[in-house]
mmCIF file with all atom_site columns, C-alpha atoms in Angstrom:
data_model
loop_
_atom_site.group_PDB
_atom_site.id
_atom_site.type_symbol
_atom_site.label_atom_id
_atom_site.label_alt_id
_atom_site.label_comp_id
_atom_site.label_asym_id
_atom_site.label_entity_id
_atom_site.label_seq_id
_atom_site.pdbx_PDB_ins_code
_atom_site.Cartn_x
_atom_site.Cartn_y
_atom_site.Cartn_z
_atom_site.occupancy
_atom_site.B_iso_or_equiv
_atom_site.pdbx_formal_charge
_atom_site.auth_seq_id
_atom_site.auth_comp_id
_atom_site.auth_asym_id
_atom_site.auth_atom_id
_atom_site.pdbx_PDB_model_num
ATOM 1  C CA . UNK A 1 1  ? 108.490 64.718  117.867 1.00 0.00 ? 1  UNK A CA 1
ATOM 2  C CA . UNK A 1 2  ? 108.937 68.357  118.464 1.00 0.00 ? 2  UNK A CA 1
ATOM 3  C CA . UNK A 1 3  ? 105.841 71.036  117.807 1.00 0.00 ? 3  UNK A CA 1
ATOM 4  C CA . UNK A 1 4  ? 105.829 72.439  114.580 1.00 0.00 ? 4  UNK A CA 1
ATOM 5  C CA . UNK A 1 5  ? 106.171 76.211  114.961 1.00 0.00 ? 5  UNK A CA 1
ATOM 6  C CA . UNK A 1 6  ? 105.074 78.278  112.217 1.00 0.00 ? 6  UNK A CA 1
ATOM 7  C CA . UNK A 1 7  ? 106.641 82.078  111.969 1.00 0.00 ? 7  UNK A CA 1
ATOM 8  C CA . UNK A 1 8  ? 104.141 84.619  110.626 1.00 0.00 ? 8  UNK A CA 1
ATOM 9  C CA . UNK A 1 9  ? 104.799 85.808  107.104 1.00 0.00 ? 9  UNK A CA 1
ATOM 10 C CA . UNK A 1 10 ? 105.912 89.411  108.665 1.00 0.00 ? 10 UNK A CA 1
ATOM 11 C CA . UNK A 1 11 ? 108.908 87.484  110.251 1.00 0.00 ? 11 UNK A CA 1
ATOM 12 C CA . UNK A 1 12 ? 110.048 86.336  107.134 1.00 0.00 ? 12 UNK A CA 1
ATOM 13 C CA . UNK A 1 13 ? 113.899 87.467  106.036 1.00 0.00 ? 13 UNK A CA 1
ATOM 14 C CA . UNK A 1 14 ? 114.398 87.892  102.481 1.00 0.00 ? 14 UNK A CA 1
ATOM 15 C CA . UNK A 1 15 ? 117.443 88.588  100.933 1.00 0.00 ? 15 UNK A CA 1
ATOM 16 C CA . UNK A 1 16 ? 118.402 91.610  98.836  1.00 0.00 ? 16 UNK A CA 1
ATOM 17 C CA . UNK A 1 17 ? 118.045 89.842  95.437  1.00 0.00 ? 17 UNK A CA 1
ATOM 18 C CA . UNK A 1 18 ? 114.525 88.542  96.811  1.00 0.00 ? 18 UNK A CA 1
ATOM 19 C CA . UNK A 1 19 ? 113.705 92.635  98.028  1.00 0.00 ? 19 UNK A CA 1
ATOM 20 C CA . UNK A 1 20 ? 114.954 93.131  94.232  1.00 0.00 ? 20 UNK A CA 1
ATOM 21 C CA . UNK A 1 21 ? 112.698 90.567  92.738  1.00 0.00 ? 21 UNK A CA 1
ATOM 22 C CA . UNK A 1 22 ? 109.798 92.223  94.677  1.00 0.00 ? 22 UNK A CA 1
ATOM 23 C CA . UNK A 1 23 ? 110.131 95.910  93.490  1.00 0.00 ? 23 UNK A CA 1
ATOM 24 C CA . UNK A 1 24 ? 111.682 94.616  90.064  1.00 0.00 ? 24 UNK A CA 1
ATOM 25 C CA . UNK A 1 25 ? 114.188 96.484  89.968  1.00 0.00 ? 25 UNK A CA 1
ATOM 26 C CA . UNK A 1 26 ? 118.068 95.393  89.816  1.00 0.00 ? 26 UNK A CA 1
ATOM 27 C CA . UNK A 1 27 ? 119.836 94.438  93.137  1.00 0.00 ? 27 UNK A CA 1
ATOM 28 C CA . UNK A 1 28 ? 122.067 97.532  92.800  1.00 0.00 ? 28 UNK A CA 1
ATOM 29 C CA . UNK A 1 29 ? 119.459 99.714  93.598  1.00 0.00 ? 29 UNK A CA 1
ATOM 30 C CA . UNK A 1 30 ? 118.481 98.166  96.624  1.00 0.00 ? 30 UNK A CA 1
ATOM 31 C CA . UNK A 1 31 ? 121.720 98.185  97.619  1.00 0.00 ? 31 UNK A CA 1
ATOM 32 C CA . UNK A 1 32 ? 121.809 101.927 97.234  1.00 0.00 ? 32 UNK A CA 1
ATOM 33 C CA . UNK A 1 33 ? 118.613 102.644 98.869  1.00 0.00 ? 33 UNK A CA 1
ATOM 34 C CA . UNK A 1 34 ? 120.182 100.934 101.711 1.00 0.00 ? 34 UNK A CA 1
ATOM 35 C CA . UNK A 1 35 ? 123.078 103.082 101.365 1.00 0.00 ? 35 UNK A CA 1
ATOM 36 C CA . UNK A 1 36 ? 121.263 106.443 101.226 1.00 0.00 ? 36 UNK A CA 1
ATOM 37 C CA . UNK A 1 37 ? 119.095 105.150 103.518 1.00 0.00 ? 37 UNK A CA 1
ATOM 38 C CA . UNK A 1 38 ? 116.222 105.717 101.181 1.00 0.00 ? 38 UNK A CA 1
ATOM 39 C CA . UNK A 1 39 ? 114.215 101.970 100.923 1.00 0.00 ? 39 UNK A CA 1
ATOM 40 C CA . UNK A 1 40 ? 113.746 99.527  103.128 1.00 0.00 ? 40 UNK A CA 1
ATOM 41 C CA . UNK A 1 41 ? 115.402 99.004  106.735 1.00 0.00 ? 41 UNK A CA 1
ATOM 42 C CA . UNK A 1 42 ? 117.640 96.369  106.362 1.00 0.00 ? 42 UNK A CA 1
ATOM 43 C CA . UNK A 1 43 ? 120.622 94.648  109.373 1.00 0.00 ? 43 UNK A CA 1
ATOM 44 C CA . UNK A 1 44 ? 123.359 92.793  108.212 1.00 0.00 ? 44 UNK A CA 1
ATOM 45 C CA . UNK A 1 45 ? 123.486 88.742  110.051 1.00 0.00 ? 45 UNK A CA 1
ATOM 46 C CA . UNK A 1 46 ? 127.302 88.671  110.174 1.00 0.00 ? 46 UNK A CA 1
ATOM 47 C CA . UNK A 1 47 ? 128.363 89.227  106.568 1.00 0.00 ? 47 UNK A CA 1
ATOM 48 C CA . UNK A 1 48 ? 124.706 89.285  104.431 1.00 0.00 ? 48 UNK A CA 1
ATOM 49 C CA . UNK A 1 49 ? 122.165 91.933  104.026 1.00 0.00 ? 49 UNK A CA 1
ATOM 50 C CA . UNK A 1 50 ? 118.669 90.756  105.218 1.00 0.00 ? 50 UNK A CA 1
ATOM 51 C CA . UNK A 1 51 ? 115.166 92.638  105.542 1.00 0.00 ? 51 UNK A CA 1
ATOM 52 C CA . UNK A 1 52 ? 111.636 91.545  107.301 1.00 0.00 ? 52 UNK A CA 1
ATOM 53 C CA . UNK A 1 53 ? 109.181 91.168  104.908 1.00 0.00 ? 53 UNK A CA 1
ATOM 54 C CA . UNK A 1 54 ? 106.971 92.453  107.415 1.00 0.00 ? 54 UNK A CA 1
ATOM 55 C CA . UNK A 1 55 ? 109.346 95.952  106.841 1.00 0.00 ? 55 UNK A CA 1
ATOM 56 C CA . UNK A 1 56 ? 109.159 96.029  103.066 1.00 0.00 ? 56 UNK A CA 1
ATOM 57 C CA . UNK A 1 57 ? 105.557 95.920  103.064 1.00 0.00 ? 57 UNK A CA 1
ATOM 58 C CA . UNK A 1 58 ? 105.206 98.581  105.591 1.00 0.00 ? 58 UNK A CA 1
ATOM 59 C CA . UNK A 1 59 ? 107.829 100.778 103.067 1.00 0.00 ? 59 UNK A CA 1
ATOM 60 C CA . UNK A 1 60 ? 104.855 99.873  100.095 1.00 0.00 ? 60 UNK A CA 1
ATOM 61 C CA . UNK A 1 61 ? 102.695 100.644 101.831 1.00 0.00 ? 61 UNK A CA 1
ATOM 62 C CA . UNK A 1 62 ? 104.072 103.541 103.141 1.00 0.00 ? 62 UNK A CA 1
ATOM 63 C CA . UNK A 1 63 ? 104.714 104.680 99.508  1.00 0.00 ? 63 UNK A CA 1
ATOM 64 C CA . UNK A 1 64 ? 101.758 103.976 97.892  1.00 0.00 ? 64 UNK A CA 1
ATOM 65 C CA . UNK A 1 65 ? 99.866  106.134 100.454 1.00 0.00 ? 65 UNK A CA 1
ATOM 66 C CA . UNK A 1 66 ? 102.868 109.336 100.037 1.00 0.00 ? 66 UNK A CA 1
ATOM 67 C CA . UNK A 1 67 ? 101.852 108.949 96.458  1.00 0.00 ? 67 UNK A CA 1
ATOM 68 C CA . UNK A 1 68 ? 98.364  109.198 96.559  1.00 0.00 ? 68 UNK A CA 1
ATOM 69 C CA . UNK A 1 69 ? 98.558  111.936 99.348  1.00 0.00 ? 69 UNK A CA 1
ATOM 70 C CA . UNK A 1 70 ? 100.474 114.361 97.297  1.00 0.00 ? 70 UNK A CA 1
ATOM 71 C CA . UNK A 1 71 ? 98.758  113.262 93.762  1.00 0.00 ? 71 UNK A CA 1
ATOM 72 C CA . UNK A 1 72 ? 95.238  115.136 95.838  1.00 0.00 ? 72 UNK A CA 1
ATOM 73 C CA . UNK A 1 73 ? 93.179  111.709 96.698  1.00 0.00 ? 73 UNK A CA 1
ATOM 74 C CA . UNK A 1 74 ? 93.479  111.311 100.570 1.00 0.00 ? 74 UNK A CA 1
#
């Protein structure tokens, strides 16, 4: 029996309607974040969109601390 491998959550590839679900917001915009290179990194694997998860947290995060940066609390 082979080893059981186990990838770490930040390896994870989600698909845009899963990046969607995440942010709760429709797929379209995703898709034009990507396209005005204003969300998440994502590749294409041959004909499909994917992202890490490990790069849409870092984007959150990212986010969350632009936001509180220019709201005054550092």
């Amino acid at each position: 029996m082979p080893p059981k491998t186990t990838k770490p959550a930040g390896d994870e590839l989600l698909t845009t309607e899963e990046v969607a679900a995440i942010f709760k917001v429709p797929v379209a915009t995703v898709r034009k974040w990507r396209n005005n290179r204003e969300g998440p990194d994502g590749f294409r694997v041959g004909k499909y969109v994917r992202y890490r998860r490990s790069v849409v947290d870092k984007f959150i995060a990212d986010r969350e601390r632009q936001q509180r940066e220019s709201d005054g609390f550092h």
